[in-house]
mmCIF file of C-alpha atoms and ligand atoms in Angstrom:
data_model
loop_
_atom_site.group_PDB
_atom_site.id
_atom_site.type_symbol
_atom_site.label_atom_id
_atom_site.label_comp_id
_atom_site.label_asym_id
_atom_site.label_seq_id
_atom_site.Cartn_x
_atom_site.Cartn_y
_atom_site.Cartn_z
ATOM 1 C CA MET A 1416 -54.070 199.141 213.054
ATOM 2 C CA SER A 1417 -57.970 198.456 214.137
ATOM 3 C CA PRO A 1418 -56.199 196.655 217.833
ATOM 4 C CA PHE A 1419 -59.659 195.647 217.734
ATOM 5 C CA SER A 1420 -59.909 193.297 215.019
ATOM 6 C CA LYS A 1421 -56.185 192.331 215.368
ATOM 7 C CA CYS A 1422 -55.822 190.928 219.121
ATOM 8 C CA CYS A 1423 -55.974 188.025 220.712
ATOM 9 C CA ARG A 1424 -59.803 185.679 220.182
ATOM 10 C CA SER A 1425 -60.171 185.650 223.628
ATOM 11 C CA SER A 1426 -59.307 189.652 224.420
ATOM 12 C CA TRP A 1427 -61.235 190.279 220.872
ATOM 13 C CA ARG A 1428 -64.193 189.178 222.962
ATOM 14 C CA VAL A 1429 -63.272 191.264 225.317
ATOM 15 C CA GLN A 1430 -62.647 194.323 223.092
ATOM 16 C CA ALA A 1431 -66.034 193.708 220.836
ATOM 17 C CA CYS A 1432 -67.583 193.911 224.251
ATOM 18 C CA PHE A 1433 -65.876 197.390 224.960
ATOM 19 C CA SER A 1434 -65.683 199.059 221.914
ATOM 20 C CA ARG A 1435 -69.800 198.680 222.161
ATOM 21 C CA ARG A 1436 -69.707 200.608 225.085
ATOM 22 C CA HIS A 1437 -67.267 202.744 224.762
ATOM 23 C CA SER A 1438 -66.755 203.745 221.383
ATOM 24 C CA SER A 1439 -66.236 207.368 221.335
ATOM 25 C CA LEU A 1440 -63.039 206.769 223.738
ATOM 26 C CA ILE A 1441 -61.988 203.926 220.762
ATOM 27 C CA THR A 1442 -62.510 206.694 217.656
ATOM 28 C CA GLU A 1443 -60.385 208.801 219.643
ATOM 29 C CA LEU A 1444 -57.748 206.939 220.553
ATOM 30 C CA MET A 1445 -57.568 204.968 217.026
ATOM 31 C CA GLU A 1446 -56.108 208.413 216.013
ATOM 32 C CA ASN A 1447 -53.996 209.359 219.043
ATOM 33 C CA MET A 1448 -51.866 206.115 220.300
ATOM 34 C CA ASP A 1449 -49.309 208.488 221.584
ATOM 35 C CA LYS A 1450 -51.239 210.287 223.770
ATOM 36 C CA ARG A 1451 -50.955 209.419 227.610
ATOM 37 C CA SER A 1452 -54.589 210.680 229.002
ATOM 38 C CA LEU A 1453 -57.020 208.296 226.399
ATOM 39 C CA TRP A 1454 -54.441 204.852 227.298
ATOM 40 C CA ASP A 1455 -55.392 205.878 230.760
ATOM 41 C CA ARG A 1456 -58.951 206.484 230.177
ATOM 42 C CA PHE A 1457 -58.368 202.877 228.423
ATOM 43 C CA TYR A 1458 -56.918 201.078 231.062
ATOM 44 C CA THR A 1459 -59.610 202.439 233.890
ATOM 45 C CA GLU A 1460 -62.219 202.133 231.648
ATOM 46 C CA SER A 1461 -61.474 198.480 230.183
ATOM 47 C CA SER A 1462 -59.916 197.454 233.838
ATOM 48 C CA SER A 1463 -63.117 195.195 236.281
ATOM 49 C CA LYS A 1464 -62.925 193.989 240.072
ATOM 50 C CA THR A 1465 -61.086 190.617 238.374
ATOM 51 C CA PHE A 1466 -57.819 191.627 236.503
ATOM 52 C CA GLN A 1467 -57.399 189.820 233.555
ATOM 53 C CA ASN A 1468 -54.022 190.376 231.349
ATOM 54 C CA PHE A 1469 -54.701 192.069 227.921
ATOM 55 C CA GLU A 1470 -52.486 191.520 224.587
ATOM 56 C CA TRP A 1471 -53.388 193.421 221.769
ATOM 57 C CA PHE A 1472 -51.745 190.814 219.613
ATOM 58 C CA PHE A 1473 -50.231 187.000 220.573
ATOM 59 C CA GLY A 1474 -49.526 186.035 223.801
ATOM 60 C CA PHE A 1475 -45.800 185.021 225.374
ATOM 61 C CA ASP A 1476 -46.622 181.346 224.097
ATOM 62 C CA SER A 1477 -46.622 182.951 220.725
ATOM 63 C CA VAL A 1478 -43.548 184.858 220.522
ATOM 64 C CA ARG A 1479 -41.268 183.150 222.635
ATOM 65 C CA ASP A 1480 -39.389 181.536 220.265
ATOM 66 C CA PHE A 1481 -38.246 184.873 219.235
ATOM 67 C CA ILE A 1482 -37.399 186.139 222.554
ATOM 68 C CA MET A 1483 -35.545 183.154 224.679
ATOM 69 C CA PRO A 1484 -32.716 182.687 222.725
ATOM 70 C CA LEU A 1485 -31.814 186.175 222.733
ATOM 71 C CA LEU A 1486 -32.100 185.936 226.679
ATOM 72 C CA GLN A 1487 -29.554 182.873 225.888
ATOM 73 C CA SER A 1488 -27.012 184.804 223.791
ATOM 74 C CA SER A 1489 -26.732 187.787 226.363
ATOM 75 C CA ALA A 1490 -26.480 185.387 229.807
ATOM 76 C CA ARG A 1491 -22.969 186.550 231.317
ATOM 77 C CA PRO A 1492 -22.315 184.340 234.559
ATOM 78 C CA ASP A 1493 -21.663 187.414 236.730
ATOM 79 C CA SER A 1494 -24.922 189.683 236.138
ATOM 80 C CA PRO A 1495 -28.828 189.507 234.588
ATOM 81 C CA VAL A 1496 -30.108 189.854 231.233
ATOM 82 C CA ARG A 1497 -31.694 193.362 231.066
ATOM 83 C CA VAL A 1498 -34.837 193.188 229.703
ATOM 84 C CA LEU A 1499 -37.399 196.033 228.878
ATOM 85 C CA ASP A 1500 -40.836 195.580 227.754
ATOM 86 C CA MET A 1501 -41.743 198.916 226.349
ATOM 87 C CA GLY A 1502 -45.329 200.143 226.282
ATOM 88 C CA CYS A 1503 -46.126 196.965 228.679
ATOM 89 C CA GLY A 1504 -49.547 198.039 229.071
ATOM 90 C CA THR A 1505 -51.276 195.148 230.999
ATOM 91 C CA SER A 1506 -49.504 192.254 228.893
ATOM 92 C CA ALA A 1507 -48.623 189.171 230.215
ATOM 93 C CA LEU A 1508 -45.294 189.391 228.317
ATOM 94 C CA GLY A 1509 -42.942 190.500 230.501
ATOM 95 C CA PRO A 1510 -44.377 188.784 233.952
ATOM 96 C CA SER A 1511 -44.009 185.509 231.713
ATOM 97 C CA ILE A 1512 -40.419 186.442 230.554
ATOM 98 C CA TYR A 1513 -39.412 187.157 234.227
ATOM 99 C CA ARG A 1514 -41.319 183.345 235.160
ATOM 100 C CA SER A 1515 -39.906 181.404 232.272
ATOM 101 C CA SER A 1516 -36.291 182.942 232.213
ATOM 102 C CA PRO A 1517 -33.769 179.829 233.460
ATOM 103 C CA PHE A 1518 -31.363 182.734 233.076
ATOM 104 C CA SER A 1519 -31.273 185.579 235.900
ATOM 105 C CA VAL A 1520 -33.004 188.561 234.223
ATOM 106 C CA HIS A 1521 -33.728 191.707 235.419
ATOM 107 C CA VAL A 1522 -37.111 192.765 233.472
ATOM 108 C CA THR A 1523 -38.604 196.118 233.960
ATOM 109 C CA CYS A 1524 -42.089 196.474 232.018
ATOM 110 C CA ALA A 1525 -42.965 200.154 231.318
ATOM 111 C CA ASP A 1526 -45.735 202.378 229.983
ATOM 112 C CA ILE A 1527 -46.616 205.912 229.512
ATOM 113 C CA SER A 1528 -49.922 204.882 231.491
ATOM 114 C CA ALA A 1529 -49.814 205.215 234.928
ATOM 115 C CA VAL A 1530 -53.226 203.481 235.278
ATOM 116 C CA ALA A 1531 -51.575 200.890 233.186
ATOM 117 C CA VAL A 1532 -48.587 200.268 235.378
ATOM 118 C CA ARG A 1533 -50.678 200.589 238.109
ATOM 119 C CA LEU A 1534 -52.868 197.348 237.715
ATOM 120 C CA MET A 1535 -49.685 195.677 236.633
ATOM 121 C CA GLN A 1536 -48.303 196.214 240.026
ATOM 122 C CA GLU A 1537 -51.275 195.042 242.199
ATOM 123 C CA LYS A 1538 -51.646 192.457 240.246
ATOM 124 C CA THR A 1539 -48.156 190.895 240.106
ATOM 125 C CA ALA A 1540 -48.352 191.423 244.042
ATOM 126 C CA LEU A 1541 -51.801 189.571 244.330
ATOM 127 C CA LYS A 1542 -50.209 186.526 242.653
ATOM 128 C CA ALA A 1543 -46.752 186.733 243.619
ATOM 129 C CA VAL A 1544 -45.132 185.569 240.270
ATOM 130 C CA GLN A 1545 -42.019 182.934 241.250
ATOM 131 C CA PRO A 1546 -39.653 182.937 238.601
ATOM 132 C CA ASN A 1547 -37.742 179.930 237.191
ATOM 133 C CA ASN A 1548 -34.166 181.343 238.272
ATOM 134 C CA PRO A 1549 -33.988 182.717 241.885
ATOM 135 C CA SER A 1550 -32.204 185.943 241.643
ATOM 136 C CA SER A 1551 -34.244 186.922 238.493
ATOM 137 C CA LEU A 1552 -36.199 190.456 239.257
ATOM 138 C CA LEU A 1553 -39.578 192.209 237.977
ATOM 139 C CA ARG A 1554 -40.615 195.755 238.474
ATOM 140 C CA PHE A 1555 -43.046 198.297 236.902
ATOM 141 C CA GLU A 1556 -42.066 201.628 235.662
ATOM 142 C CA GLU A 1557 -44.335 204.631 234.267
ATOM 143 C CA LEU A 1558 -42.499 206.331 231.960
ATOM 144 C CA ASP A 1559 -42.356 207.827 228.377
ATOM 145 C CA CYS A 1560 -40.357 205.514 226.095
ATOM 146 C CA THR A 1561 -39.327 208.507 224.033
ATOM 147 C CA GLN A 1562 -37.519 209.714 226.893
ATOM 148 C CA LEU A 1563 -35.583 206.767 227.908
ATOM 149 C CA ASP A 1564 -31.756 208.554 228.189
ATOM 150 C CA ARG A 1565 -33.461 209.505 231.759
ATOM 151 C CA ARG A 1566 -33.999 206.405 232.458
ATOM 152 C CA TYR A 1567 -31.194 204.509 231.111
ATOM 153 C CA GLY A 1568 -27.450 205.216 229.838
ATOM 154 C CA PRO A 1569 -25.412 203.811 226.820
ATOM 155 C CA ASN A 1570 -25.348 199.801 227.001
ATOM 156 C CA SER A 1571 -27.853 199.066 229.765
ATOM 157 C CA LEU A 1572 -29.850 197.531 227.972
ATOM 158 C CA ASP A 1573 -30.018 193.694 227.318
ATOM 159 C CA VAL A 1574 -32.936 193.001 225.189
ATOM 160 C CA ILE A 1575 -36.060 195.355 224.448
ATOM 161 C CA VAL A 1576 -39.495 193.932 223.447
ATOM 162 C CA ASP A 1577 -41.878 195.820 221.578
ATOM 163 C CA LYS A 1578 -45.121 194.143 221.196
ATOM 164 C CA GLY A 1579 -47.615 197.027 218.936
ATOM 165 C CA THR A 1580 -46.274 199.988 220.863
ATOM 166 C CA THR A 1581 -44.186 201.390 217.563
ATOM 167 C CA ASP A 1582 -47.013 200.482 215.916
ATOM 168 C CA ALA A 1583 -49.365 202.231 218.099
ATOM 169 C CA LEU A 1584 -46.962 205.687 217.697
ATOM 170 C CA LEU A 1585 -46.718 205.741 213.901
ATOM 171 C CA ARG A 1586 -50.218 204.974 213.511
ATOM 172 C CA SER A 1587 -50.993 208.342 215.128
ATOM 173 C CA ARG A 1588 -52.112 211.477 213.691
ATOM 174 C CA GLU A 1589 -48.733 213.072 215.879
ATOM 175 C CA GLY A 1590 -47.035 209.616 216.497
ATOM 176 C CA ARG A 1591 -44.038 209.332 213.793
ATOM 177 C CA GLY A 1592 -42.090 211.414 215.553
ATOM 178 C CA LYS A 1593 -42.014 210.093 218.677
ATOM 179 C CA ALA A 1594 -41.813 206.189 217.123
ATOM 180 C CA SER A 1595 -38.499 207.616 215.574
ATOM 181 C CA LEU A 1596 -37.371 208.972 219.050
ATOM 182 C CA MET A 1597 -37.880 205.608 220.809
ATOM 183 C CA LEU A 1598 -35.967 203.736 218.159
ATOM 184 C CA GLN A 1599 -32.989 206.099 218.517
ATOM 185 C CA GLN A 1600 -32.869 206.078 222.191
ATOM 186 C CA CYS A 1601 -33.271 202.398 222.000
ATOM 187 C CA LEU A 1602 -29.961 202.064 220.352
ATOM 188 C CA LYS A 1603 -28.636 204.190 222.334
ATOM 189 C CA ALA A 1604 -29.706 202.517 225.745
ATOM 190 C CA LEU A 1605 -28.584 198.801 224.486
ATOM 191 C CA HIS A 1606 -25.624 197.083 224.935
ATOM 192 C CA SER A 1607 -23.631 196.939 221.248
ATOM 193 C CA SER A 1608 -24.354 193.104 221.524
ATOM 194 C CA GLY A 1609 -28.105 193.720 222.359
ATOM 195 C CA SER A 1610 -31.263 193.548 220.335
ATOM 196 C CA LEU A 1611 -34.017 195.404 219.845
ATOM 197 C CA LEU A 1612 -37.287 192.821 218.892
ATOM 198 C CA GLN A 1613 -40.329 195.216 217.142
ATOM 199 C CA PHE A 1614 -43.706 192.410 217.250
ATOM 200 C CA SER A 1615 -45.878 193.964 214.507
ATOM 201 C CA ASP A 1616 -48.567 193.628 211.882
ATOM 202 C CA GLU A 1617 -46.661 196.182 209.810
ATOM 203 C CA ASP A 1618 -45.681 194.937 205.795
ATOM 204 C CA PRO A 1619 -41.388 194.221 205.801
ATOM 205 C CA ASP A 1620 -41.631 196.212 202.550
ATOM 206 C CA ALA A 1621 -42.376 199.487 204.558
ATOM 207 C CA ARG A 1622 -40.992 198.354 207.913
ATOM 208 C CA LEU A 1623 -37.476 197.429 207.124
ATOM 209 C CA LEU A 1624 -37.555 200.726 204.911
ATOM 210 C CA TRP A 1625 -38.705 203.324 208.163
ATOM 211 C CA LEU A 1626 -36.485 201.296 210.699
ATOM 212 C CA GLU A 1627 -33.066 202.081 208.573
ATOM 213 C CA SER A 1628 -33.521 205.632 207.721
ATOM 214 C CA ALA A 1629 -34.814 205.937 211.625
ATOM 215 C CA ALA A 1630 -32.091 204.331 212.774
ATOM 216 C CA ARG A 1631 -29.650 206.764 210.501
ATOM 217 C CA HIS A 1632 -30.734 209.977 212.432
ATOM 218 C CA HIS A 1633 -29.298 211.872 215.319
ATOM 219 C CA GLY A 1634 -25.715 211.059 215.366
ATOM 220 C CA LEU A 1635 -27.086 207.265 214.989
ATOM 221 C CA LYS A 1636 -24.571 205.660 212.444
ATOM 222 C CA GLY A 1637 -27.330 202.587 211.743
ATOM 223 C CA ALA A 1638 -28.132 199.069 212.593
ATOM 224 C CA ASP A 1639 -28.534 195.677 211.886
ATOM 225 C CA VAL A 1640 -32.010 195.006 210.959
ATOM 226 C CA GLY A 1641 -34.145 191.827 210.066
ATOM 227 C CA VAL A 1642 -37.172 190.552 209.921
ATOM 228 C CA GLN A 1643 -38.987 186.549 210.541
ATOM 229 C CA GLU A 1644 -42.552 185.827 210.521
ATOM 230 C CA VAL A 1645 -44.344 185.131 213.580
ATOM 231 C CA GLY A 1646 -47.474 183.876 212.290
ATOM 232 C CA GLN A 1647 -51.256 184.961 211.198
ATOM 233 C CA LEU A 1648 -54.062 185.981 213.497
ATOM 234 C CA ARG A 1649 -57.713 185.843 212.015
ATOM 235 C CA GLY A 1650 -55.969 186.434 208.131
ATOM 236 C CA VAL A 1651 -53.206 188.876 209.552
ATOM 237 C CA TYR A 1652 -49.687 188.442 209.627
ATOM 238 C CA TYR A 1653 -47.345 189.671 211.879
ATOM 239 C CA PHE A 1654 -43.351 189.961 212.140
ATOM 240 C CA CYS A 1655 -40.538 190.012 214.316
ATOM 241 C CA TYR A 1656 -38.285 192.746 212.985
ATOM 242 C CA GLN A 1657 -35.436 192.413 214.987
ATOM 243 C CA VAL A 1658 -32.987 195.594 215.413
ATOM 244 C CA THR A 1659 -29.132 195.356 216.395
ATOM 245 C CA PRO A 1660 -27.101 198.786 216.942
ATOM 246 C CA LEU A 1661 -23.899 198.535 214.714
ATOM 247 C CA ALA A 1662 -20.637 198.739 217.061
ATOM 248 C CA ALA A 1663 -20.210 202.655 215.029
ATOM 249 C CA ALA A 1664 -23.510 203.574 216.132
ATOM 250 C CA LYS A 1665 -22.581 204.009 220.071
ATOM 251 C CA CYS A 1666 -21.955 207.745 220.496
HETATM 252 C C1 SAM B 1138 -50.950 198.913 221.546
HETATM 253 S S1 SAM B 1138 -50.872 198.880 222.994
HETATM 254 C C2 SAM B 1138 -49.702 197.194 223.367
HETATM 255 C C3 SAM B 1138 -49.657 197.262 224.790
HETATM 256 C C4 SAM B 1138 -48.753 195.803 225.452
HETATM 257 N N1 SAM B 1138 -47.465 195.853 224.180
HETATM 258 C C5 SAM B 1138 -49.378 194.398 224.496
HETATM 259 O O1 SAM B 1138 -49.022 193.964 223.597
HETATM 260 O O2 SAM B 1138 -50.899 194.339 225.045
HETATM 261 C C6 SAM B 1138 -49.283 200.175 223.289
HETATM 262 C C7 SAM B 1138 -48.997 200.812 224.688
HETATM 263 O O3 SAM B 1138 -47.654 201.621 224.586
HETATM 264 C C8 SAM B 1138 -48.218 202.665 225.522
HETATM 265 N N2 SAM B 1138 -47.254 203.684 225.065
HETATM 266 C C9 SAM B 1138 -47.858 204.726 224.003
HETATM 267 N N3 SAM B 1138 -46.752 205.726 224.097
HETATM 268 C C10 SAM B 1138 -46.152 205.281 225.375
HETATM 269 C C11 SAM B 1138 -44.598 205.857 224.737
HETATM 270 N N4 SAM B 1138 -43.915 206.855 224.706
HETATM 271 N N5 SAM B 1138 -43.635 205.204 226.217
HETATM 272 C C12 SAM B 1138 -44.275 204.259 226.543
HETATM 273 N N6 SAM B 1138 -45.066 203.686 226.786
HETATM 274 C C13 SAM B 1138 -46.084 204.007 225.197
HETATM 275 C C14 SAM B 1138 -49.458 202.598 225.735
HETATM 276 O O4 SAM B 1138 -50.173 203.005 226.870
HETATM 277 C C15 SAM B 1138 -50.177 200.925 225.154
HETATM 278 O O5 SAM B 1138 -49.843 200.412 226.517
#
């Protein structure tokens, strides 16, 4: 994946400029997007005095129709919908879910990069984003999502969104095993009626096979997997993969 040819138009200009000035970092990052230290450098070097959210591709408006119905189907009168944006970077996706949801949501935006998490915390504190539902909560957390079980027990999340994070791992030299581990951890942490949504530019022929096989490993029985097209951006097609743990998958 070349993030700098496949991200949204406005951030593409920022990134084109960024990549000219920091081409050695970009070259290193492209093959090592599973490495915390490189993401810390990326977010440090790309941040400026005036913070702007950076979307790797597509913003909330392009993916909301995939996310909001899931929130609705997970909503219960007595408890919030528990949402994780896995590998949030400095995307506005998590804060937008928190702001827009008419249902009570507890949104955690998690990333392996402490720098991205700090930037997001600072930005939210400055902007004092108000939610549509007054009992909704938003938090940011430094977390290696290949180790979700250190933070989340079984059945503790209703919706996990992943925009470009699994792609980043799958395309890294040493990241494939980590991508499988992350998927398996998601299936364990999800409620039996919950879902993981992966937004990706990977072709369904390849991603569906990978999802089905990675979901069967390590004591998990598997998952229901579906795909829908999200749309096209500068000649690249993007997809939404929905992964739901099979009832028997819980161990
Ligand atoms: C391609 S970027 C996508 C960022 C954001 N989701 C977006 O759409 O703009 C991948 C993100 O995954 C994060 N990441 C990589 N490995 C991770 C891991 N093991 N756990 C959590 N986050 C990770 C990186 O720090 C980076 O912010």
